[in-house]
XYZ file of C-alpha atoms in Angstrom:
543
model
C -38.036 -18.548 38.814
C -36.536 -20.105 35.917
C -33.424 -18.215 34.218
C -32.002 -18.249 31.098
C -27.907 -19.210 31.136
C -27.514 -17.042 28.245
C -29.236 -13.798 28.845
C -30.681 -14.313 32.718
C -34.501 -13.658 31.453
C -37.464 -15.842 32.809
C -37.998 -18.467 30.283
C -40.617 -20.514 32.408
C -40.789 -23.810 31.224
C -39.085 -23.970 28.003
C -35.847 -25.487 26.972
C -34.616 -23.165 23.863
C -34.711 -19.064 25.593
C -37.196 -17.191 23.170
C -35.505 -14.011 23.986
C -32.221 -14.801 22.766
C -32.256 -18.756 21.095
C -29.558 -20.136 24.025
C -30.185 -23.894 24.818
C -30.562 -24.249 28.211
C -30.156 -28.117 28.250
C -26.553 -27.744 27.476
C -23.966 -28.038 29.576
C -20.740 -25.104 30.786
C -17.862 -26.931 30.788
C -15.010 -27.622 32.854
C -12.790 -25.558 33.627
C -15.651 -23.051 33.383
C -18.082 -22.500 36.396
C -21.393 -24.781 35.990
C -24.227 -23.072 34.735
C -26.807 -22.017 37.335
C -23.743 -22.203 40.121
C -24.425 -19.355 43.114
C -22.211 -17.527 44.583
C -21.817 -15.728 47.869
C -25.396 -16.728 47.940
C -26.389 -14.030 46.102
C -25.013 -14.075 42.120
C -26.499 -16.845 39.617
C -23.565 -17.903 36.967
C -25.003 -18.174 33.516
C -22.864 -17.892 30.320
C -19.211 -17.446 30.008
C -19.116 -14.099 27.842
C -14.724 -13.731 27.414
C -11.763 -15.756 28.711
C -7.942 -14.787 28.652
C -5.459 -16.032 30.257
C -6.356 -14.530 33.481
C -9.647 -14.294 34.132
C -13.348 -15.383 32.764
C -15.986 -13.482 32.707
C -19.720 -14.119 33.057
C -23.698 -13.345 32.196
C -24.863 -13.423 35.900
C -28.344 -12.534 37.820
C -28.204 -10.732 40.987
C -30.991 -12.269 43.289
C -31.054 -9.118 45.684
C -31.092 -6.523 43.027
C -32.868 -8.333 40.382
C -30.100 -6.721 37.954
C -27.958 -8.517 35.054
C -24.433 -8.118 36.267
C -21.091 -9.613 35.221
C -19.188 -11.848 37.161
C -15.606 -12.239 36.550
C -13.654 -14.894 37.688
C -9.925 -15.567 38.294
C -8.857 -18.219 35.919
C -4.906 -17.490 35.669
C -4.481 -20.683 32.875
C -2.164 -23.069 33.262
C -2.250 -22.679 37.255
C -5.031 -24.774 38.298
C -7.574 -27.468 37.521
C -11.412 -27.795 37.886
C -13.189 -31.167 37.527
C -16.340 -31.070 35.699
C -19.641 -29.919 37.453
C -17.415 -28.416 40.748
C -16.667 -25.207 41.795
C -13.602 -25.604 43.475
C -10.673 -24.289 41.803
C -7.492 -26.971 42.537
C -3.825 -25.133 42.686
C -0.581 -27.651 42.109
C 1.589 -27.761 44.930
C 4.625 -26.496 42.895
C 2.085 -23.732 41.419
C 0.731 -22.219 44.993
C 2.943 -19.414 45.262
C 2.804 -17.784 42.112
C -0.982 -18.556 42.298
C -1.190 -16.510 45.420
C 0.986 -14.081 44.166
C -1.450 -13.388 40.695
C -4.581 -13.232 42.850
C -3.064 -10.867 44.905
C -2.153 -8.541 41.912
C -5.558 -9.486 40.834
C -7.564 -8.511 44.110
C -5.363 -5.105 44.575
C -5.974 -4.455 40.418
C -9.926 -4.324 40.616
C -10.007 -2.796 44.234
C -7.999 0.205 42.880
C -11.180 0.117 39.824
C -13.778 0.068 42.010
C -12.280 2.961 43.735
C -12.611 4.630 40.466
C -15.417 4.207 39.591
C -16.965 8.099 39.730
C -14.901 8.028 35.890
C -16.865 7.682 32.994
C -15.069 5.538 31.156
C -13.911 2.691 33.541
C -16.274 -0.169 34.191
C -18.584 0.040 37.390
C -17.294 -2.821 39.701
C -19.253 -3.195 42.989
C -18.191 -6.189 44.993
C -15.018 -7.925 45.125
C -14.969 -11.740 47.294
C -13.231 -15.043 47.790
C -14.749 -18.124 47.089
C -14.174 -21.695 45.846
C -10.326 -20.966 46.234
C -10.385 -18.091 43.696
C -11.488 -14.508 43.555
C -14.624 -13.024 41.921
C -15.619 -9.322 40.709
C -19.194 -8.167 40.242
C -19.236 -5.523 37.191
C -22.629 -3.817 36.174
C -24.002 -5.002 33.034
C -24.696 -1.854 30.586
C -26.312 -1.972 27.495
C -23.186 -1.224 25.172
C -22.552 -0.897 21.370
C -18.913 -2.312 20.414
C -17.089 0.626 19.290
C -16.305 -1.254 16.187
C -19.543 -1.161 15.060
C -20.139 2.569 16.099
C -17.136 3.399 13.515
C -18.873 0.953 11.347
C -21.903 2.808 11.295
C -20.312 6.275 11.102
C -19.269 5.886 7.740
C -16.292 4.067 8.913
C -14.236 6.657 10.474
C -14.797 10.054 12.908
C -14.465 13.154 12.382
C -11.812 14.735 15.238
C -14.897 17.113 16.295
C -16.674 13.954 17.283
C -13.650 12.160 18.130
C -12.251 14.792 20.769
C -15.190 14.534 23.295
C -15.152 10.623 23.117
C -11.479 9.972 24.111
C -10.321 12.952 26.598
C -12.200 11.323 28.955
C -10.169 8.205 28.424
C -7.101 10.141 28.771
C -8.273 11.114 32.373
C -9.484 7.267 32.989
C -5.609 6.151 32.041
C -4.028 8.953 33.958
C -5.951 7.534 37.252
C -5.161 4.242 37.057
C -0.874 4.916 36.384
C -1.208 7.622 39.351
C -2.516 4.258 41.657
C 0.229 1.968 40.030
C -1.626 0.301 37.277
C -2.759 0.468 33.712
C -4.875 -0.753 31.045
C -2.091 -2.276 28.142
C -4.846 -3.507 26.222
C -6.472 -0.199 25.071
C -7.648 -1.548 21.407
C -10.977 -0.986 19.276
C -12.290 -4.502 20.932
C -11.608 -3.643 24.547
C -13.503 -0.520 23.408
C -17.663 0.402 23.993
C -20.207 3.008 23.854
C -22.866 3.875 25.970
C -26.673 4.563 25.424
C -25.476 8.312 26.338
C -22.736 8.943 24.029
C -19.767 7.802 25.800
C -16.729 5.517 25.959
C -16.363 2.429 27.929
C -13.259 0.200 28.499
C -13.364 -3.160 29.096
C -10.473 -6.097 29.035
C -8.815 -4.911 32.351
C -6.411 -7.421 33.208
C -3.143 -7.014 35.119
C -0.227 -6.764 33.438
C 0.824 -10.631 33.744
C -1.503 -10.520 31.123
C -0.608 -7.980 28.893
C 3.576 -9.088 28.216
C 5.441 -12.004 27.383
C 7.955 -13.798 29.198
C 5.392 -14.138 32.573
C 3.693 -17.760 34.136
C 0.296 -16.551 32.064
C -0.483 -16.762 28.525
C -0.391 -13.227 27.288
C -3.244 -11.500 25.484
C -2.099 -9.058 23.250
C -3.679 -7.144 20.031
C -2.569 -6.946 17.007
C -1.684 -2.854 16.285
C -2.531 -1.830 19.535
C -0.026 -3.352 21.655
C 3.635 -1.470 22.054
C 6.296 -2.823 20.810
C 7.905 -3.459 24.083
C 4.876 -5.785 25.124
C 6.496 -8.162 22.972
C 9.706 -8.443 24.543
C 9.248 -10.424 27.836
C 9.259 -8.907 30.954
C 9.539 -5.274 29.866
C 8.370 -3.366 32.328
C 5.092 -1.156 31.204
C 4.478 2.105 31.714
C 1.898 5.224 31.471
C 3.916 4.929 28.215
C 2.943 2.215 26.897
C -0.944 2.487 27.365
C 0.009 6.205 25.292
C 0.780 3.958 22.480
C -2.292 1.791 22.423
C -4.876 4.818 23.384
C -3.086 6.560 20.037
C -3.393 3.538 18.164
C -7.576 3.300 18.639
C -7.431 7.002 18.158
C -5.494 6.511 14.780
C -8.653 3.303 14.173
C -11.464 5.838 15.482
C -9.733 9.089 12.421
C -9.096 6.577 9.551
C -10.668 3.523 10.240
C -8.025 1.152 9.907
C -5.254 0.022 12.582
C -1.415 0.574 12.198
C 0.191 -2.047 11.771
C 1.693 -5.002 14.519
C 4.249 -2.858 16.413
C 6.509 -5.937 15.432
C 6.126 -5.152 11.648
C 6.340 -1.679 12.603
C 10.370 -1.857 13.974
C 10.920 -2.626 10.661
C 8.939 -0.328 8.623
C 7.772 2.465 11.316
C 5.375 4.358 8.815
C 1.453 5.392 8.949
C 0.027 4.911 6.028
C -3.042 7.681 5.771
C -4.521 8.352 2.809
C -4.265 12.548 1.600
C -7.764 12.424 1.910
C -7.581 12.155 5.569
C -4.495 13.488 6.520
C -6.335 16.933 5.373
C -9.201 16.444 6.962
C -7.476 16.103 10.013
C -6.514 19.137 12.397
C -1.861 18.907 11.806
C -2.007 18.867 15.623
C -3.431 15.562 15.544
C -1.699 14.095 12.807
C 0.969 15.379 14.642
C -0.020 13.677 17.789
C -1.003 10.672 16.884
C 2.708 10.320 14.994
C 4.553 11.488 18.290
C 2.242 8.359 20.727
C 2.858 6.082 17.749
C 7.121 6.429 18.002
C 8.236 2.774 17.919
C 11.753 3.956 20.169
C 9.919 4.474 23.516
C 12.446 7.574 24.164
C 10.483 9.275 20.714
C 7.243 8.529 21.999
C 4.770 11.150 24.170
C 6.036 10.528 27.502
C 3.261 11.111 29.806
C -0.557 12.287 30.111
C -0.696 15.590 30.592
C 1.763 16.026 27.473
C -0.938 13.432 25.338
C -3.696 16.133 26.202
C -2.048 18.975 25.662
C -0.715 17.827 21.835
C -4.426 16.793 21.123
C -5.853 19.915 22.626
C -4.162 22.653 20.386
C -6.717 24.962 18.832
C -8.092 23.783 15.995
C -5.485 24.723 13.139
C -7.050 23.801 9.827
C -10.882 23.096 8.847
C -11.817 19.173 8.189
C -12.451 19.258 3.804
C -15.921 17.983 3.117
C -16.076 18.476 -0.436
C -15.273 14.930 -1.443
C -18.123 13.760 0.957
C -20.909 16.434 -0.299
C -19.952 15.336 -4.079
C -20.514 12.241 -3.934
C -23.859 12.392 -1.690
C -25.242 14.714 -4.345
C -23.912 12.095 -7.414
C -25.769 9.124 -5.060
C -29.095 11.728 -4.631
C -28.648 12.380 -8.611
C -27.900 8.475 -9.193
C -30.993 7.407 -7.808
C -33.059 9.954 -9.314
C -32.180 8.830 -12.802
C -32.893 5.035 -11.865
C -36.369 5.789 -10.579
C -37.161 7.728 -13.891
C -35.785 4.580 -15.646
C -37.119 2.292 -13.550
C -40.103 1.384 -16.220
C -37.703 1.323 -19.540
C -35.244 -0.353 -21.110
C -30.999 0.890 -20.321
C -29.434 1.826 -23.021
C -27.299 -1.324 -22.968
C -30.015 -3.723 -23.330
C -31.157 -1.754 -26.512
C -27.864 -1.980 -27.867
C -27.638 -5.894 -27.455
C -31.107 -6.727 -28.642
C -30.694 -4.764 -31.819
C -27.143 -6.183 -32.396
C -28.758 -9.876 -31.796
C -31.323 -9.043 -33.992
C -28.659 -8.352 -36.646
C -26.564 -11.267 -36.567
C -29.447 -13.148 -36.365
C -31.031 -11.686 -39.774
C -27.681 -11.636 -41.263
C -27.180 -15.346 -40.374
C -30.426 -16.291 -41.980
C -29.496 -14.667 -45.400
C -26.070 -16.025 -45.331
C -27.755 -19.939 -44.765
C -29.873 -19.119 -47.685
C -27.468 -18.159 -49.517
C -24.907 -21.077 -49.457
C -28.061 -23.041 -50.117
C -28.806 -21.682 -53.137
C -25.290 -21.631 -54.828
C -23.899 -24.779 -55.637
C -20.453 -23.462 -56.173
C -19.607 -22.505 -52.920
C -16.963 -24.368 -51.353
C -15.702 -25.392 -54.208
C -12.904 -22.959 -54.602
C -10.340 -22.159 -51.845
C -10.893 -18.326 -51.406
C -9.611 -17.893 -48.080
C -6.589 -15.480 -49.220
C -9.318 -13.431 -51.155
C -11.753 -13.451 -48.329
C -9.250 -12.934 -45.518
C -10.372 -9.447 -44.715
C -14.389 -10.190 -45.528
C -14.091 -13.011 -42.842
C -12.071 -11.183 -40.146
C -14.869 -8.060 -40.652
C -17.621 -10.437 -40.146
C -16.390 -11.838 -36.738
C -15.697 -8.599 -35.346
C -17.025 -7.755 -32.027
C -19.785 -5.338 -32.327
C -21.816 -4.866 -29.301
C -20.859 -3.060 -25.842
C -17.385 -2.840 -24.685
C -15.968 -2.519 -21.390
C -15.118 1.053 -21.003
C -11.525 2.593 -20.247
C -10.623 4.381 -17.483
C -7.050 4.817 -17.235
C -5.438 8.223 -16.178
C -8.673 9.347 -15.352
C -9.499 10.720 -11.317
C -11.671 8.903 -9.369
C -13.961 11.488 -9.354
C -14.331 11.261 -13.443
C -15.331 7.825 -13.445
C -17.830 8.579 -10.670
C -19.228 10.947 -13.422
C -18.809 8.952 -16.364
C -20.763 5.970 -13.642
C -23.453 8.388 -13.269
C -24.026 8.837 -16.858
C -24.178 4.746 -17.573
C -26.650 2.933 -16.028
C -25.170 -0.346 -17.355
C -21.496 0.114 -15.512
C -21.141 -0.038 -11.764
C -17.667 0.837 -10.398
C -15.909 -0.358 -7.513
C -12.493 1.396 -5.866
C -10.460 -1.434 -5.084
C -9.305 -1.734 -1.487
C -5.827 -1.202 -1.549
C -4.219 1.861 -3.703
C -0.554 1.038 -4.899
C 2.162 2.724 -6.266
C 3.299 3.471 -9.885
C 6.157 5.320 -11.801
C 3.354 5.938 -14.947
C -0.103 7.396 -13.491
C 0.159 10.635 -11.215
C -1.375 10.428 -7.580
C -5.220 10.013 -7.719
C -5.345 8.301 -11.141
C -6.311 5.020 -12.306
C -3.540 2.811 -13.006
C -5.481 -0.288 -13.872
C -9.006 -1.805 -13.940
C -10.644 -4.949 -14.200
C -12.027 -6.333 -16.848
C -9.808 -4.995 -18.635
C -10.886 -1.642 -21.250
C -12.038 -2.947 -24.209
C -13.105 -6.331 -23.011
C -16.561 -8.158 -24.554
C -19.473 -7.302 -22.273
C -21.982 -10.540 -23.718
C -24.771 -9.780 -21.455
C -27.437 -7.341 -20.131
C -26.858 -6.955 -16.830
C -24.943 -4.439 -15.200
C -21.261 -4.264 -15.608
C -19.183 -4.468 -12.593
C -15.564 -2.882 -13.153
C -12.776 -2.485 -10.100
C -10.564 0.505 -10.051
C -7.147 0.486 -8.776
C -6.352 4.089 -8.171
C -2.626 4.755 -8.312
C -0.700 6.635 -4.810
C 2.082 8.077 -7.461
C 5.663 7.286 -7.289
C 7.024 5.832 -3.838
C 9.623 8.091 -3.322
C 8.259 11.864 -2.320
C 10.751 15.007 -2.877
C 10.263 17.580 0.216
C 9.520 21.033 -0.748
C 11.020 24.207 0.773
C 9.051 25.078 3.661
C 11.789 27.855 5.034
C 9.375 30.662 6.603
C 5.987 28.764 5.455
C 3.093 28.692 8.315
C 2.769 25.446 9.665
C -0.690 24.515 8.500
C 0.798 25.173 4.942
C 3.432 23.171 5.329
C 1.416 20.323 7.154
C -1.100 20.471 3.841
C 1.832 20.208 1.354
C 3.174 17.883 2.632
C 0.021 15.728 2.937
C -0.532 16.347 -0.881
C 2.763 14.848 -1.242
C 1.703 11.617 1.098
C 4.007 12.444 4.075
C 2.990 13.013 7.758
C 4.698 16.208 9.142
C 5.183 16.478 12.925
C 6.688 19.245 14.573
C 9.301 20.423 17.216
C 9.237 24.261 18.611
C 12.446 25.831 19.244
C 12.743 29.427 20.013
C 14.785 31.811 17.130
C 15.704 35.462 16.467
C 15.283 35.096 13.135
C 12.283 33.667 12.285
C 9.075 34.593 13.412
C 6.620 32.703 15.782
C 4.644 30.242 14.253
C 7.051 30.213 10.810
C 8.498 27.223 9.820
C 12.806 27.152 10.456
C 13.428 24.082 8.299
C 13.606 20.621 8.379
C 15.196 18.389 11.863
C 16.686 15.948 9.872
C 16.246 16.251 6.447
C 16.790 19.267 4.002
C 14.270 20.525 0.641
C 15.097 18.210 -2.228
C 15.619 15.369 -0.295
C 13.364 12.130 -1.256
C 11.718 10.302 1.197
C 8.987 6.822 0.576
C 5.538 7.284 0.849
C 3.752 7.765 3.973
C 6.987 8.809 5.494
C 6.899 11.348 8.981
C 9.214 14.739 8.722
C 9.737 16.570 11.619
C 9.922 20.269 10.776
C 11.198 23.458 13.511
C 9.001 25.837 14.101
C 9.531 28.776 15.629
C 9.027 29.958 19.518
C 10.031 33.513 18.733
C 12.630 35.124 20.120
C 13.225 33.819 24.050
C 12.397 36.497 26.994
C 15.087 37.629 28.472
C 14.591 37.810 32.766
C 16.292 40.379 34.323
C 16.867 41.021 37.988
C 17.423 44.447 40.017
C 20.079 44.351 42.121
């Protein structure tokens, strides 16, 4: 039976696979296992899929199943040498203990995984052996989506009704592994997978040599998933550091964007969500997902149970699906009009033609003209005709539009009613002094601008995010979910605290922690506000 290296299907006799394209005349090399290399006389190495600085990990055939599996190898970098085309993995003498010492912490790492294994969202391992001075790990090969491309294709962000289901059981996958004395560090959106059934998988398990600074191993880190006290070498990590990166993907999966590096983030701590999704969001989540996201460790959600029980509040305010129904029914509308169109002429390229047709007649008569009067140019008349000429080089066909101070929502309509103009929301919104929250602050090409051809016209939109600074609003006595939502419209996260009080009712709003009404705080700022427990139940005992 001949295998391909890159996928492990028959390919008979050919060189080039014509399943998946991989050129089997190539060569794996060093430090990498050879291709076609058996081990335990049992698993065929093909491919290298992913390296870190621990361990590789391979597209392998299992000769007594007949299954795809993945074969991961411990590769701790900078510890050892392999010579091209051998298997055996060569320590340095000065090198063997801490060598020993990793594959230890490696071995113990996947045995406590493959103990797990009845959870849905860790990785199936089934064999763990020694060979070729090194230590291997047989994981089952699923078919898998990347979970970036599942938020990809759901319109680049989940709803929290869809979201819920997909990362409790992740919560319960994290809480196993810190109960047997390891964790993850490295939850992140590309660690992250999901199943033919509906469900997450995590991958990138490495131990935590991996996932700090200051240890022997090159640490693998990512970029606005990873804690801020991964960063500072040899911290020791915790349930509550995975808390931070599970939040993190969570905060990915709702908006569709990461926060930023937790190093940025010591300087400037904010999440930046746009209005429009910190209102479709439940406040218990946005409340959440501020509390795992604290940058001080001794702010953040401290362990599991509390990480479930935040997220699992009842639903306190209904996700706003207006914005998304408009525009569906403007796109519906949209291409209506085009396929009634589809056989005439826009209205643009009338314009143009019959201005061209104009100029040119007009151009014709003029030539004739000079032609026929032998005068002309004899006379300066340029201060008489000052006005005559400016008139005559006037721009008089189609102009780019302007859109300034109006909502995004009015240039979709004023879009929909121009078949020439297509408009394009920038990427980033920014902040201005002059245009209120939700208007357009600037636009390119510019309003007014020549438009010298037929096709469509493509105009960006910068919609403005108001002024920086926000001014808090009394919220004395509000209900929470009010105060969450006005505060939202003003671009600030609210989290909150419960406390009990005899004076205000349960689930009323006592104030601000830290701040008072009228103060001014930047953009995308968290408040904490006190709400109230009600008054405290007094115990009594009979004597």
């Amino acid at each position: 039976m001949s295998l391909c290296m890159g996928c492990m299907q028959e390919i008979g006799g050919n060189r080039v696979c014509p399943s998946c394209g991989f050129d089997n005349s190539e060569k794996q090399h060093a430090p990498f296992l050879p291709y076609g290399t058996v081990l335990s006389n049992r698993y065929i190495v093909g491919e290298g899929i992913d390296t870190n600085g621990e361990s590789t990990r391979y597209i392998s055939y299992d000769k007594q199943t007949g299954d795809v599996v993945i074969v991961c190898e411990f590769l701790p970098i900078g510890l050892f040498s392999r010579e091209q085309d051998t298997t055996e993995v060569k320590v340095n003498y000065e090198d063997r203990l801490v060598y020993r010492k990793m594959k230890d912490d490696f071995v113990n790492y996947y045995s406590i995984l493959a103990e797990l294994r009845e959870l849905s969202a860790l990785m199936n391992v089934h064999n763990i052996f020694e060979e070729n001075n090194t230590v291997y790990v047989i994981e089952e090969n699923e078919d898998l989506i990347p979970f970036e491309e599942y938020i990809e294709r759901s319109s680049g962000h989940l709803d929290w009704d869809i979201a819920r289901p997909l990362f409790m059981p992740v919560i319960s996958a994290l809480e196993a592994l810190h109960k047997r004395g390891v964790g993850h560090y490295a939850i992140a959106p590309k660690n992250m997978y999901i199943t033919a059934s509906g469900k997450i998988k995590i991958s990138g398990f490495s131990t935590e040599n991996e996932r700090k600074r200051g240890t022997t191993l090159k640490s693998q880190l990512f970029s606005g998933c990873a804690a801020p006290e991964q960063y500072t070498d040899n911290f020791p990590l915790d349930d509550i550091t995975d808390i931070y990166g599970f939040c993190a993907t969570l905060f990915y999966a709702l908006t569709g964007h990461l926060p930023k590096n937790a190093v940025e983030r010591q300087k400037d701590s904010r999440l930046l969500m746009s209005t429009t999704t910190v209102k479709r969001l439940p406040p218990h989540v946005v409340s959440a997902l501020a509390n795992g996201l604290q940058v001080e460790r001794e702010n953040r959600i401290t362990d599991f149970d509390e990480l479930r029980s935040q997220l699992s509040v009842a639903h306190t305010a209904k996700a706003i699906q207006d914005e998304i129904s408009r525009t569906a029914s403007m796109n519906l509308a949209k291409e209506e009009k085009r396929k009634k169109n589809k056989n005439g002429m826009s209205r643009t390229s009338i314009t143009v033609i019959a201005a061209a047709i104009t100029v040119l007649v007009l151009g014709i008569a003029g030539a004739f003209w000079l032609m026929q009067n032998p005068l002309s140019g004899l006379f300066d008349n340029s201060s008489d005709n000052t006005a005559d000429s400016t008139e005559s080089t006037e721009w008089t066909g189609e102009t780019v539009p302007d859109y300034l101070g109006m909502t995004y929502e009015e240039v979709f309509e004023a879009d929909e009613a121009d078949d020439s103009v297509t408009v394009y929301r920038s990427y980033t919104d920014e902040y201005s002094d002059e245009y209120a929250e939700g208007l357009v602050m600037s636009q390119s090409p510019a309003a007014g601008s020549k438009v010298e051809q037929e096709d469509v016209i493509t105009i960006s939109i910068t919609i403005s995010l108001g002024s920086q600074m926000r001014e808090l609003p009394e919220v004395e006595g509000e209900k929470l979910d009010d105060v969450a939502a006005d505060l939202a419209d003003k671009g600030l996260l609210a989290t909150a605290e419960y406390v009990y009080s005899d004076t205000v009712a349960e689930g009323r709003v006592i104030g601000y922690k830290s701040n008072e009404a009228g103060d001014t705080l930047e953009y995308g700022s968290t408040v904490t506000v006190i709400v109230s427990k009600g008054k405290e139940e007094q115990s009594t005992t009979q004597s």
